[in-house]
Short mmCIF file of N, CA and C in Angstrom, two decimals:
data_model
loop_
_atom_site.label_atom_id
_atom_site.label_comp_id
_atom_site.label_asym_id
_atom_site.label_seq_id
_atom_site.Cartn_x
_atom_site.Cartn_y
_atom_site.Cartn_z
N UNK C 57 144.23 109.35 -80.84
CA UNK C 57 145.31 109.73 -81.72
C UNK C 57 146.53 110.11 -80.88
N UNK C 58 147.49 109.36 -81.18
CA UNK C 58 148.69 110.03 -80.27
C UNK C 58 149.65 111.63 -81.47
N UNK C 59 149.69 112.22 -79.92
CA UNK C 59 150.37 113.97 -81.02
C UNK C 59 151.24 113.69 -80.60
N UNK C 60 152.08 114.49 -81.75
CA UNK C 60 153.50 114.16 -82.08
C UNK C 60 153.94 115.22 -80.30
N UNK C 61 154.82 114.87 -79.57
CA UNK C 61 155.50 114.89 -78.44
C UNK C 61 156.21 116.44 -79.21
N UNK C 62 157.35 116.39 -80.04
CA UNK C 62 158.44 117.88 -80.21
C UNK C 62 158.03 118.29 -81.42
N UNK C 63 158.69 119.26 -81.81
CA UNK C 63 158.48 119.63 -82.78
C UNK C 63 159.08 118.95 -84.26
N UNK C 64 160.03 117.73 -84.23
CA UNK C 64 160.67 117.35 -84.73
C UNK C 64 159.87 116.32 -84.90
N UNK C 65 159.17 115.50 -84.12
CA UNK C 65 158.36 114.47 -84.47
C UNK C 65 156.97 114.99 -85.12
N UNK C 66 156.79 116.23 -85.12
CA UNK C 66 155.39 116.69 -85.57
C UNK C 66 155.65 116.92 -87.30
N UNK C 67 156.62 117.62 -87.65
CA UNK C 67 157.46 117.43 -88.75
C UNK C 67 157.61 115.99 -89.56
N UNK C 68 157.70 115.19 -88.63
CA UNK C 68 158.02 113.82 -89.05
C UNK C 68 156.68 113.14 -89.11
N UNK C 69 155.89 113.99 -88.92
CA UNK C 69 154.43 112.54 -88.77
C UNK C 69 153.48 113.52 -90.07
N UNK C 70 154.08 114.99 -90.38
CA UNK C 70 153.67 115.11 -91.66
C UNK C 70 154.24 115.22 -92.61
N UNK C 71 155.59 114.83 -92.53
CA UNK C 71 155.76 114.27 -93.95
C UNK C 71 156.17 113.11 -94.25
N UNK C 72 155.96 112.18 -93.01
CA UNK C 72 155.86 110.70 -93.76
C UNK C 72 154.19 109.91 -92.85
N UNK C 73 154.13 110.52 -92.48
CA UNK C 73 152.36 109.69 -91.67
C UNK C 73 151.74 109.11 -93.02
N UNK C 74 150.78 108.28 -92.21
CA UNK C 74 149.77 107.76 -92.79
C UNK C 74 148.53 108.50 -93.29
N UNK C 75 148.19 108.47 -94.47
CA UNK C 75 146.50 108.77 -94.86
C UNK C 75 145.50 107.84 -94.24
N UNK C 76 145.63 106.70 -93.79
CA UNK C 76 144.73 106.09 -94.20
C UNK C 76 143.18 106.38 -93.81
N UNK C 77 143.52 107.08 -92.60
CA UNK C 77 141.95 107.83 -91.76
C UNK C 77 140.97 108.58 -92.82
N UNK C 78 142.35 109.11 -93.32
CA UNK C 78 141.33 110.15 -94.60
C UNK C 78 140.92 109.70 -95.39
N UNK C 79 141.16 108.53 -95.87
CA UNK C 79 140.67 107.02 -96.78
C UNK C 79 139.62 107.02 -96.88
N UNK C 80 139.94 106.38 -95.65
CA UNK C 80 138.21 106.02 -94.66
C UNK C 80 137.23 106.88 -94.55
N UNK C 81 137.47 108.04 -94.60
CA UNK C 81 136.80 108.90 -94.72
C UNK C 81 136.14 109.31 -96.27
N UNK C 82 136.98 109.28 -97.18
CA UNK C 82 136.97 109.61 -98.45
C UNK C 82 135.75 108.60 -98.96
N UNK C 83 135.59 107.25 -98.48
CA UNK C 83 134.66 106.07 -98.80
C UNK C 83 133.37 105.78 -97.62
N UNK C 84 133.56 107.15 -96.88
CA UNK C 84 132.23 107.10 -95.87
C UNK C 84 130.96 107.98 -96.87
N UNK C 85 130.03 106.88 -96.63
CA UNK C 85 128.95 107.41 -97.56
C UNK C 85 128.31 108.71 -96.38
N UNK C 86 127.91 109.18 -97.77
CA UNK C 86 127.60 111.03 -96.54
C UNK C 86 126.29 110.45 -95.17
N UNK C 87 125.29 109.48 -95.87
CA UNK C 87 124.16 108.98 -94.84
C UNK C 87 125.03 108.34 -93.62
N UNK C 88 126.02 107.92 -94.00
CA UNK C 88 126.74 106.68 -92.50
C UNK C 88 127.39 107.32 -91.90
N UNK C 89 127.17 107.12 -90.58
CA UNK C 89 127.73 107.91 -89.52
C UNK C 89 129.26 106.67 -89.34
N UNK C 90 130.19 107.78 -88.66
CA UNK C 90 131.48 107.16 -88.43
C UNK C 90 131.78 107.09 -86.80
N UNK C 91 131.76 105.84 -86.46
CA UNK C 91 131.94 105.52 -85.29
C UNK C 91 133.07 105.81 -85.02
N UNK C 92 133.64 105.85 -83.39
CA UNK C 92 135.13 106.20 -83.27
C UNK C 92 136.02 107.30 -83.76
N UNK C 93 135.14 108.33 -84.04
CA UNK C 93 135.81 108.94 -84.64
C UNK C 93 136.59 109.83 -84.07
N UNK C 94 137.08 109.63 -83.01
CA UNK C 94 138.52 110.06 -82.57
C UNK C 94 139.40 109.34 -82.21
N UNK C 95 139.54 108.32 -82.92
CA UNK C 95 140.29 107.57 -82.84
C UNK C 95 141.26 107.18 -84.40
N UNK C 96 140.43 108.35 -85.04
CA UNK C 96 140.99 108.67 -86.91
C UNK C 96 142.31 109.63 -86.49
N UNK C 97 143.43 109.13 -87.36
CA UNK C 97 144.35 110.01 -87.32
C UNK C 97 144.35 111.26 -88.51
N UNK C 98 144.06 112.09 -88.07
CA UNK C 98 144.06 113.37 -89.24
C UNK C 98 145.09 114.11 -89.20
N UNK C 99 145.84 113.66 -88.88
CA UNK C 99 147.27 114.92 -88.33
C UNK C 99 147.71 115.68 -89.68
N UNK C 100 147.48 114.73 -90.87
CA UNK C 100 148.27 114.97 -91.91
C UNK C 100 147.39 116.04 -92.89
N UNK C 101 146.22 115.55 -92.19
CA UNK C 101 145.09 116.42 -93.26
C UNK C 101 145.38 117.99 -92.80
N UNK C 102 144.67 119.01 -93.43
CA UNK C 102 145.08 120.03 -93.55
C UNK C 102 143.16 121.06 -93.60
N UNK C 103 142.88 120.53 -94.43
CA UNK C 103 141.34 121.00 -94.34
C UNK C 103 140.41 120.07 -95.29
N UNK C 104 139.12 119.35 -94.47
CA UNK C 104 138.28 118.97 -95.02
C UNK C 104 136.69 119.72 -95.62
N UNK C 105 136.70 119.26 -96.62
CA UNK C 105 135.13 120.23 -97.07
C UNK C 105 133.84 119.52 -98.08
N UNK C 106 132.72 119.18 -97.81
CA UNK C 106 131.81 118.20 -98.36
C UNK C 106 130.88 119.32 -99.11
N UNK C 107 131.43 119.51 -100.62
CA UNK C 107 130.86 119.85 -101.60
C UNK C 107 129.40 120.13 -101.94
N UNK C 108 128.93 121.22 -102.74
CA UNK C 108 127.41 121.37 -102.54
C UNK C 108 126.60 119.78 -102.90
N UNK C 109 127.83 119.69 -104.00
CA UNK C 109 127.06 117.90 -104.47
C UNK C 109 127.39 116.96 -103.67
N UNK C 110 127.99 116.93 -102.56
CA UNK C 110 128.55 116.05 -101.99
C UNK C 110 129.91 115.47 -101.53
N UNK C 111 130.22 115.56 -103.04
CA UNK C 111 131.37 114.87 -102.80
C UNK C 111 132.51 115.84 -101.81
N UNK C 112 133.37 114.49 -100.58
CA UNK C 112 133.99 114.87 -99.73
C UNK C 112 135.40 115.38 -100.75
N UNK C 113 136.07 116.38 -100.23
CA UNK C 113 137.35 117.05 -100.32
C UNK C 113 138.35 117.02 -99.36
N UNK C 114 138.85 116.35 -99.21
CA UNK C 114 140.49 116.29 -98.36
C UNK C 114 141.66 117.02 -98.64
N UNK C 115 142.65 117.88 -98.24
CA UNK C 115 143.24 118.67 -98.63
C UNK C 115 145.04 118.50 -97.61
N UNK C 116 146.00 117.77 -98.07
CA UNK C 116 146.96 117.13 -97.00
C UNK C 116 147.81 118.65 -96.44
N UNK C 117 148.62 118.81 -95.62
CA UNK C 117 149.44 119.00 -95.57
C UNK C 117 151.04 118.94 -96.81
N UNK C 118 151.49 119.71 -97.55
CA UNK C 118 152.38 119.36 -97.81
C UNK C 118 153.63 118.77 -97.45
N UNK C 119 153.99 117.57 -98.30
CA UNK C 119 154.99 116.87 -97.54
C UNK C 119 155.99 117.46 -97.68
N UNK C 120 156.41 117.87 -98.61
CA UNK C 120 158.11 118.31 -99.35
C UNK C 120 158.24 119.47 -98.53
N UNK C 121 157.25 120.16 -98.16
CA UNK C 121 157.43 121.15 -97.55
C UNK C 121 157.93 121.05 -95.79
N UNK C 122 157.14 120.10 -95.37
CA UNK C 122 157.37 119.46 -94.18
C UNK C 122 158.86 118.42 -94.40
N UNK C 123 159.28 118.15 -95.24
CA UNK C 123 160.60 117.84 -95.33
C UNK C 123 161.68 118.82 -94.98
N UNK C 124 161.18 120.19 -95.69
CA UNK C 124 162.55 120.92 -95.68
C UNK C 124 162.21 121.64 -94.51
N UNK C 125 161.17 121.63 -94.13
CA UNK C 125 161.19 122.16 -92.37
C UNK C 125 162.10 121.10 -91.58
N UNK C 126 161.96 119.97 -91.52
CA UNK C 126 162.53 118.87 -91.45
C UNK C 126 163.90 119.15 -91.09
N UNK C 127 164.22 119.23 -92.40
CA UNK C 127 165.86 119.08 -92.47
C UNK C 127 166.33 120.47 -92.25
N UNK C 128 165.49 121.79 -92.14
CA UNK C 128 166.00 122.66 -91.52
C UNK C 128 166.06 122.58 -90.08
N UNK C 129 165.12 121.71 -89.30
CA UNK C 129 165.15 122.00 -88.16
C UNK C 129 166.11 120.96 -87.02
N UNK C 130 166.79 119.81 -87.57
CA UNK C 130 167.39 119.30 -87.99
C UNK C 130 169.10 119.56 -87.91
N UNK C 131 168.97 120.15 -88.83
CA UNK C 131 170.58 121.36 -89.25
C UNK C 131 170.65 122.56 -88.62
N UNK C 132 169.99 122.94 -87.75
CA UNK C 132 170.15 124.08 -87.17
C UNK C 132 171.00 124.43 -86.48
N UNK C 133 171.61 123.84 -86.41
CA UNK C 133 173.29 124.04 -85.31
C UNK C 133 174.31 124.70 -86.17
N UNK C 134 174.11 123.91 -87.62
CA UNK C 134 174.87 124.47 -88.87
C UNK C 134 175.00 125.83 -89.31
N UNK C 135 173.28 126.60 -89.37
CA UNK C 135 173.10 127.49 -89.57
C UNK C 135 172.54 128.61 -89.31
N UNK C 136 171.38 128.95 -89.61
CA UNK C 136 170.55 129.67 -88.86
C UNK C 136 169.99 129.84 -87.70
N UNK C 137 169.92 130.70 -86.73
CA UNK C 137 168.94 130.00 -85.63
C UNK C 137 167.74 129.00 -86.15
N UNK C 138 167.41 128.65 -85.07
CA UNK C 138 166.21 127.42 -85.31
C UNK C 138 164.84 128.30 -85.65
N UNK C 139 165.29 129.67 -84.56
CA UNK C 139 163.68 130.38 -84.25
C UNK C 139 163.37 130.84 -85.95
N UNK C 140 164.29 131.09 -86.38
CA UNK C 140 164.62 131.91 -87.89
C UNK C 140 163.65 130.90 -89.00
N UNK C 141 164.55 129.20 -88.47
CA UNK C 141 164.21 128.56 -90.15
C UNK C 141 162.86 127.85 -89.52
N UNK C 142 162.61 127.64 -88.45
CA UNK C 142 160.99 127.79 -88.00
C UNK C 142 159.97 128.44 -88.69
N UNK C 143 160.32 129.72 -88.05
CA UNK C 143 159.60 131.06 -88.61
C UNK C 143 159.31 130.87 -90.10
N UNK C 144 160.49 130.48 -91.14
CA UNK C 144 160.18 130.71 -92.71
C UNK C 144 159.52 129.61 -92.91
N UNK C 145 159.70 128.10 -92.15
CA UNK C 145 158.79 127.40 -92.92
C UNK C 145 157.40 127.50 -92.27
N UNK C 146 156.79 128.07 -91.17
CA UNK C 146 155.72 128.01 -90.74
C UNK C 146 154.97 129.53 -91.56
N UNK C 147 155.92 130.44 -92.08
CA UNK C 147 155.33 131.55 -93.01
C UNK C 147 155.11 130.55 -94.68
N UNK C 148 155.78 129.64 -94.71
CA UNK C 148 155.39 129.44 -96.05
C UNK C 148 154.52 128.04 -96.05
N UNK C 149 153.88 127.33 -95.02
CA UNK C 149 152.94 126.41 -95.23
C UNK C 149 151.99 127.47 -94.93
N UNK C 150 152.07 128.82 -94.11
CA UNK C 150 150.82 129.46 -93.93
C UNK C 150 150.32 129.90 -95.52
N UNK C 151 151.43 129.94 -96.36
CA UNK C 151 151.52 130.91 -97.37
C UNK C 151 150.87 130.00 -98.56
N UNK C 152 151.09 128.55 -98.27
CA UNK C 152 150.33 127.74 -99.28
C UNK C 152 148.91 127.26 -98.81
N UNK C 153 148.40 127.40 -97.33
CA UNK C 153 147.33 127.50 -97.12
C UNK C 153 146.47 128.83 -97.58
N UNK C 154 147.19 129.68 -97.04
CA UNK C 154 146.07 131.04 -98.30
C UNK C 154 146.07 131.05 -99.13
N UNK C 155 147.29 130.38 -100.27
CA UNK C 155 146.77 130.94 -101.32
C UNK C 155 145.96 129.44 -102.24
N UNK C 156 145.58 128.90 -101.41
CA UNK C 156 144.72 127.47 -101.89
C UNK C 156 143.16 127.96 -101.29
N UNK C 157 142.60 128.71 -100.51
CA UNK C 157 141.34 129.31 -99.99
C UNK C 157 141.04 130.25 -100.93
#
């Protein structure tokens, strides 16, 4: 898997990346083992969890949210320090990860 290099490309690979690893995953029967499997891009996923019955759960990253980190981080010359609009969007994807647990 190649990681995103700055922080601007890490931004950019979750809110426009590909699912498709998690696909693949989503249609792996629980008995079949997955070859290669670091070679799956999960960047986008956020937390996986295989149900008492089975069935797999995938859980993304928000994109819109990773947008306006995006375009805050981005515009930062405009406005705020960077460390500032960092800080609020990394408090509020933390903030939609707790309150989804």
């Amino acid at each position: 898997m190649n990681y995103p290099k700055t922080v601007e490309d890490g931004y950019r690979k979750l809110a426009f990346g590909g699912i498709g690893s998690a696909v693949r995953l989503l249609f792996l029967r629980e008995d079949e083992s997955l070859p290669n499997f670091g070679n799956l891009d999960l960047y986008c996923v956020q937390e996986i969890r295989r149900g008492k019955d089975g069935i797999l759960e995938i859980k993304f990253y928000d994109r819109l949210r990773a947008m306006e980190c995006l375009e805050a981080y981005q515009n930062h010359s405009q406005g705020e320090p960077i460390q500032e609009a960092l800080s609020a969007c990394a408090k509020a994807l933390n903030h939609d990860h707790d309150s989804a647990v």
